[in-house]
Amino acid sequence: MPATPPAPSDFVRDIVAGHIAAKRYPKIVTRFPPEPNGYLHIGHAKSICLNFGIARENAGQCNLRFDDTNPVKEDIEYVDSITTDVRWLIAGWADDVLGFKPKGAKPAAVTSNGRPDHFLAPAAVGASAEPFFASDYFAELYAYAVQLIKKGKAYVCDLSAEDTESYRGSPDQPGKDSPFRTRTVEENLDLFARMKAGEFPNGARSLRAKIDMTAPNLWLRDPLLYRIRHVPHHHAGDAWCIYPLYDFAHCLSDYIEGITHSICTLEFVDHRPLYDWILGSLDLPRALPHQYEFAKLNLGYTLVSKRKLLQLVQKKVVTGWDDPRMPTLSGLRRRGIPASAIRQFAYNIGVTKNDSVTDVAVFEHVIRESLNVSAERRLAVLKPIKIVLTNLAPGEVVACTATNNPQSETPTTRGIGLTREVFIESEDFAEVPPPKYFRLKPGGEVRLKYACIIKLDEIVKDAAGVITELRCTADLTTRSGQPNSDRKVKGTIHWVSADQAIDAEVRLYDRLFTAAEPAATDDFLQHVNLQSLEVVTAKLEPALAAASPDECFQFERLGYFTPDAKESGAGKLVFNRTITLRDAWAGKIPGHK
RNA sequence: UGCCUGAUGGUGUAAUGGUAGCACAAGCGACUCUGACUCGCUUUGUCUAGGUUCGACUCCUAGUCGGGCAGCCA
C-alpha cells in the first residue's frame, strides 16, 4: 500500500477543483468540526480524511474546530481524546495542513489584514497551540445576533418549548407566527441584553430568526438562534448563560475562520438554506463559505453513532470508549489497526450522496493489506497441545532460523530453538481428520515451520480419555540447509518450544454485533455479540516479551496481534488480536461455520 | 399529505451522449516451509414505462422504491 494513495476523485473534490480553476478563493480552507460529546469513530474518519485530504491536495488548510455550543453535553475529556485521535489519524499525512492556533488566542487578538488568521506553521504547533473552538467566538456571535436584531431579522420570543413546537406546525401543515414576532427592535435589544445578563431562567425566552413560519422547509420557520442555559462551559468558563445553537454558530464560525468549503453530512441538507440565510442577512465583507453535503459512513455489523456508542459505555457492554471492540479511533488504535489502513479505507469507499452500507470486509481487507507488509512474523500458540519429539534428548536445543518478514525487500531473521517438548495449536491436530486435512493426524507428517518434518507415532491419553501429549519423531535431515530440506509435505504448522515459551494473555475479538445493521434494529443492545471477547493464555516465542504497543505482529497462521497499550507490561503480557488472517480452509471444513 | 435527497453486480464505487470498468466478496485453479501473501480464470449490474438520438447509466416525461426533516442536540 502506498503511504500516500493517489489523489481521489469524487463530487466534492470536483466542486473544489472547479473553484480552483475559476480562482474563486486564494486558498482552500476546510474544517473538521466535532462536538466534544463523545469519542471519534470510524465514521468521523471518513469526514476527517475528506476534509484534510482536500486541504492537502490543494495546499490548503483544515481547521480542527470544536463545535462546542451545548455545554450540558460536552466535556473536556472529549476535547482531549478528539484532539489526540485526529492527530493520530493524520500523522505523517496531513500534519502540515492542520489548522491550529496559539493557545488562548481569540479572533480579535490575531486578526490581520481584516481577516482572522490563526494558522500556525506545523513547527509551531506544539504545546503552545490548540484547536479552534466555536466557544472562542461567543462574543463575535453575540454581536452578530445584535446586528440581526437591529436589521429586524431576529426577535426575542417568550414561547415555551412546547408552544414553540406547536406553533411550528408540521411538515404538511404551515406554522403560525409567534405573538412575540412583532416586538420592536428596541424591545428585542433590551430583552436580548437582559438574557445575556442572566435576568431570566432557563427556557424563559429565546432569540429567533424572523424568516417565514409558512416555509415548506421547517428549518426556515423562525428557527431558534440562542437559548438560555445557566451552566458553565468547559472551555468558555462561566462567562455566558446564553448559548447559540448550531445553525447560528456554525456558519458564522466558518466565516470567522475563513472556511471556503464547509463539508457536512446529508442530514444537514435541509439546513443549508438557513446557513445561507444567516450569512446573507449580515454585513459580511469577506467571501462567504458554502456548505456541501455527503453521505455518512454506515458499516456492516458496526454502530456508527456517538449516542449509541455512549450507551455501550454507560451500560458497560464494553470496558470504555477505547475498548478494542469499539469502532472508535481510540479502540481501533488500541486494537492495533494502523492509521494508514483507516485512510486507505476512506479512499477505497469514496464519497457520494448515496445512503449505503459498506461491507466490513472492505475495512478488514485494508487492515490485512497494511499489516501484511509491515508486521513482523512471530510464532505463538493460542490453544496449545503438547508434542514430544522422542528422538530429541531432554535439554537438547536445535537452532533454527525464522524470517521476520517475508514481505520485506531485505528480510531479516531471528533464531528460535527446537526442543524435545513443543506446543502446537490444538486445531492443527485431528485424531479423526476431515477430508483434505493437511495438518497432523495419526501416522501423518507435517512440517514444523522453520524447523523440520515430524511424524506422529503415538497419541497418549489419560485415564479419562483426554489427550495429554502426542509423541512424534523429528526428521532433522529436513531442516533448512540439510539435504532433505526441500522434501515436501502438505502441511506446515506453527509451534513454540515448551522450554522457552512465555505465557501471555491473548484477547481474541469478534464483531461486537450479530446484526448486520445494529442501528436499524428495534434495540441494538439485543444484538450484542456475547462471544465478542475470548481470553486465552497463549504460549509465545520468547522474542515477544519485548513487544511494545506501537508494534503489531503477525502470529504466523493465526492473525495480527498487538500488545495492549493499557494493560500489557513487564509483569504481565497482554495481546489484542487485531484481526485474523484470511482462512480459506475454515469455510471448507465439514460442519464448520 | 409538504419540503429535501438518492437509485449501476451480493456490497461499495466509476463511466458527465460513444466498448458498463475498478475494488471488496464469492467460486475455480496455480504457487506455497503461513490453507496467509501473490498470480490466473469465472459468476453476477444500469429501478420501471415511455420519449429524444445513428447511439442513453448519462438527456426529457411520468411513475416506483429508499433515505432525511417537525430538539431550546449537533
PDB file of C-alpha atoms in Angstrom, chain A residues 322-429:
ATOM      1  CA  ASP A 322     -11.308   2.730  23.879  1.00  0.00           C
ATOM      2  CA  ASP A 323     -12.340  -0.901  24.255  1.00  0.00           C
ATOM      3  CA  PRO A 324     -10.639  -2.668  21.338  1.00  0.00           C
ATOM      4  CA  ARG A 325     -14.015  -3.883  20.105  1.00  0.00           C
ATOM      5  CA  MET A 326     -15.269  -0.327  19.706  1.00  0.00           C
ATOM      6  CA  PRO A 327     -15.242   1.315  16.266  1.00  0.00           C
ATOM      7  CA  THR A 328     -13.827   4.437  17.900  1.00  0.00           C
ATOM      8  CA  LEU A 329     -10.463   5.648  16.703  1.00  0.00           C
ATOM      9  CA  SER A 330      -9.175   5.032  20.237  1.00  0.00           C
ATOM     10  CA  GLY A 331     -10.488   1.486  20.155  1.00  0.00           C
ATOM     11  CA  LEU A 332      -9.150   0.777  16.691  1.00  0.00           C
ATOM     12  CA  ARG A 333      -5.754   2.165  17.644  1.00  0.00           C
ATOM     13  CA  ARG A 334      -5.639   0.059  20.807  1.00  0.00           C
ATOM     14  CA  ARG A 335      -6.601  -2.929  18.742  1.00  0.00           C
ATOM     15  CA  GLY A 336      -3.565  -2.400  16.551  1.00  0.00           C
ATOM     16  CA  ILE A 337      -5.152  -1.021  13.402  1.00  0.00           C
ATOM     17  CA  PRO A 338      -2.791   1.415  11.650  1.00  0.00           C
ATOM     18  CA  ALA A 339      -3.963   4.921  10.854  1.00  0.00           C
ATOM     19  CA  SER A 340      -2.779   4.400   7.289  1.00  0.00           C
ATOM     20  CA  ALA A 341      -5.215   1.493   6.900  1.00  0.00           C
ATOM     21  CA  ILE A 342      -8.091   3.703   8.008  1.00  0.00           C
ATOM     22  CA  ARG A 343      -7.035   6.346   5.499  1.00  0.00           C
ATOM     23  CA  GLN A 344      -6.817   3.741   2.764  1.00  0.00           C
ATOM     24  CA  PHE A 345     -10.290   2.565   3.743  1.00  0.00           C
ATOM     25  CA  ALA A 346     -11.650   6.086   3.384  1.00  0.00           C
ATOM     26  CA  TYR A 347     -10.005   6.286  -0.005  1.00  0.00           C
ATOM     27  CA  ASN A 348     -11.472   2.971  -1.134  1.00  0.00           C
ATOM     28  CA  ILE A 349     -15.080   3.647  -0.167  1.00  0.00           C
ATOM     29  CA  GLY A 350     -15.256   7.011  -1.905  1.00  0.00           C
ATOM     30  CA  VAL A 351     -17.561   9.942  -1.242  1.00  0.00           C
ATOM     31  CA  THR A 352     -21.090  10.194  -2.649  1.00  0.00           C
ATOM     32  CA  LYS A 353     -24.593  11.232  -1.714  1.00  0.00           C
ATOM     33  CA  ASN A 354     -25.822   7.635  -1.750  1.00  0.00           C
ATOM     34  CA  ASP A 355     -27.031   6.331   1.576  1.00  0.00           C
ATOM     35  CA  SER A 356     -25.314   2.953   1.691  1.00  0.00           C
ATOM     36  CA  VAL A 357     -23.879   0.296   3.965  1.00  0.00           C
ATOM     37  CA  THR A 358     -20.266  -0.626   3.416  1.00  0.00           C
ATOM     38  CA  ASP A 359     -19.319  -4.265   3.861  1.00  0.00           C
ATOM     39  CA  VAL A 360     -16.953  -4.690   6.853  1.00  0.00           C
ATOM     40  CA  ALA A 361     -14.888  -6.929   4.597  1.00  0.00           C
ATOM     41  CA  VAL A 362     -13.686  -3.790   2.825  1.00  0.00           C
ATOM     42  CA  PHE A 363     -12.325  -2.468   6.106  1.00  0.00           C
ATOM     43  CA  GLU A 364     -10.843  -5.815   7.086  1.00  0.00           C
ATOM     44  CA  HIS A 365      -9.131  -6.054   3.731  1.00  0.00           C
ATOM     45  CA  VAL A 366      -7.201  -2.786   4.097  1.00  0.00           C
ATOM     46  CA  ILE A 367      -6.139  -3.765   7.608  1.00  0.00           C
ATOM     47  CA  ARG A 368      -4.688  -7.047   6.376  1.00  0.00           C
ATOM     48  CA  GLU A 369      -3.186  -5.378   3.335  1.00  0.00           C
ATOM     49  CA  SER A 370      -1.390  -2.862   5.522  1.00  0.00           C
ATOM     50  CA  LEU A 371      -0.284  -5.280   8.244  1.00  0.00           C
ATOM     51  CA  ASN A 372       0.851  -7.958   5.814  1.00  0.00           C
ATOM     52  CA  VAL A 373       3.521  -5.574   4.601  1.00  0.00           C
ATOM     53  CA  SER A 374       4.514  -4.025   7.915  1.00  0.00           C
ATOM     54  CA  ALA A 375       4.085  -6.656  10.620  1.00  0.00           C
ATOM     55  CA  GLU A 376       6.983  -8.849  11.686  1.00  0.00           C
ATOM     56  CA  ARG A 377       6.171 -12.537  11.987  1.00  0.00           C
ATOM     57  CA  ARG A 378       6.376 -14.444  15.248  1.00  0.00           C
ATOM     58  CA  LEU A 379       5.338 -17.874  16.411  1.00  0.00           C
ATOM     59  CA  ALA A 380       2.642 -18.234  19.044  1.00  0.00           C
ATOM     60  CA  VAL A 381       0.255 -20.964  20.063  1.00  0.00           C
ATOM     61  CA  LEU A 382      -3.161 -19.880  21.274  1.00  0.00           C
ATOM     62  CA  LYS A 383      -4.620 -23.197  22.361  1.00  0.00           C
ATOM     63  CA  PRO A 384      -1.688 -25.484  22.988  1.00  0.00           C
ATOM     64  CA  ILE A 385      -1.369 -29.233  22.809  1.00  0.00           C
ATOM     65  CA  LYS A 386       1.929 -30.815  23.738  1.00  0.00           C
ATOM     66  CA  ILE A 387       4.194 -32.684  21.342  1.00  0.00           C
ATOM     67  CA  VAL A 388       7.097 -34.819  22.497  1.00  0.00           C
ATOM     68  CA  LEU A 389       9.817 -35.340  19.913  1.00  0.00           C
ATOM     69  CA  THR A 390      11.048 -38.688  21.138  1.00  0.00           C
ATOM     70  CA  ASN A 391      14.300 -38.661  19.216  1.00  0.00           C
ATOM     71  CA  LEU A 392      15.482 -35.424  20.830  1.00  0.00           C
ATOM     72  CA  ALA A 393      17.153 -35.599  24.213  1.00  0.00           C
ATOM     73  CA  PRO A 394      15.818 -33.594  27.127  1.00  0.00           C
ATOM     74  CA  GLY A 395      17.664 -30.294  27.224  1.00  0.00           C
ATOM     75  CA  GLU A 396      18.778 -30.590  23.618  1.00  0.00           C
ATOM     76  CA  VAL A 397      18.217 -27.425  21.571  1.00  0.00           C
ATOM     77  CA  VAL A 398      18.178 -27.488  17.782  1.00  0.00           C
ATOM     78  CA  ALA A 399      18.912 -23.998  16.499  1.00  0.00           C
ATOM     79  CA  CYS A 400      16.510 -22.800  13.789  1.00  0.00           C
ATOM     80  CA  THR A 401      16.291 -19.591  11.813  1.00  0.00           C
ATOM     81  CA  ALA A 402      12.989 -17.757  11.291  1.00  0.00           C
ATOM     82  CA  THR A 403      12.274 -14.993   8.810  1.00  0.00           C
ATOM     83  CA  ASN A 404      10.973 -11.798  10.403  1.00  0.00           C
ATOM     84  CA  ASN A 405       9.032 -10.554   7.410  1.00  0.00           C
ATOM     85  CA  PRO A 406       8.971 -12.365   4.077  1.00  0.00           C
ATOM     86  CA  GLN A 407       7.320  -9.292   2.504  1.00  0.00           C
ATOM     87  CA  SER A 408      10.352  -7.162   3.246  1.00  0.00           C
ATOM     88  CA  GLU A 409      12.728  -6.409   0.407  1.00  0.00           C
ATOM     89  CA  THR A 410      15.639  -7.324   2.639  1.00  0.00           C
ATOM     90  CA  PRO A 411      14.234  -9.791   5.148  1.00  0.00           C
ATOM     91  CA  THR A 412      15.979 -10.182   8.468  1.00  0.00           C
ATOM     92  CA  THR A 413      15.957 -13.297  10.603  1.00  0.00           C
ATOM     93  CA  ARG A 414      15.997 -14.376  14.224  1.00  0.00           C
ATOM     94  CA  GLY A 415      16.901 -17.587  15.981  1.00  0.00           C
ATOM     95  CA  ILE A 416      14.397 -19.916  17.593  1.00  0.00           C
ATOM     96  CA  GLY A 417      15.097 -23.174  19.383  1.00  0.00           C
ATOM     97  CA  LEU A 418      13.505 -26.548  18.768  1.00  0.00           C
ATOM     98  CA  THR A 419      13.373 -28.714  21.879  1.00  0.00           C
ATOM     99  CA  ARG A 420      12.112 -32.151  22.819  1.00  0.00           C
ATOM    100  CA  GLU A 421       8.797 -30.765  24.008  1.00  0.00           C
ATOM    101  CA  VAL A 422       6.933 -28.217  21.908  1.00  0.00           C
ATOM    102  CA  PHE A 423       3.404 -26.844  21.784  1.00  0.00           C
ATOM    103  CA  ILE A 424       1.357 -26.842  18.630  1.00  0.00           C
ATOM    104  CA  GLU A 425      -2.121 -25.465  18.008  1.00  0.00           C
ATOM    105  CA  SER A 426      -4.760 -27.965  19.088  1.00  0.00           C
ATOM    106  CA  GLU A 427      -6.615 -27.132  15.874  1.00  0.00           C
ATOM    107  CA  ASP A 428      -3.617 -28.408  13.957  1.00  0.00           C
ATOM    108  CA  PHE A 429      -4.198 -31.945  15.122  1.00  0.00           C
TER     109      PHE A 429
END
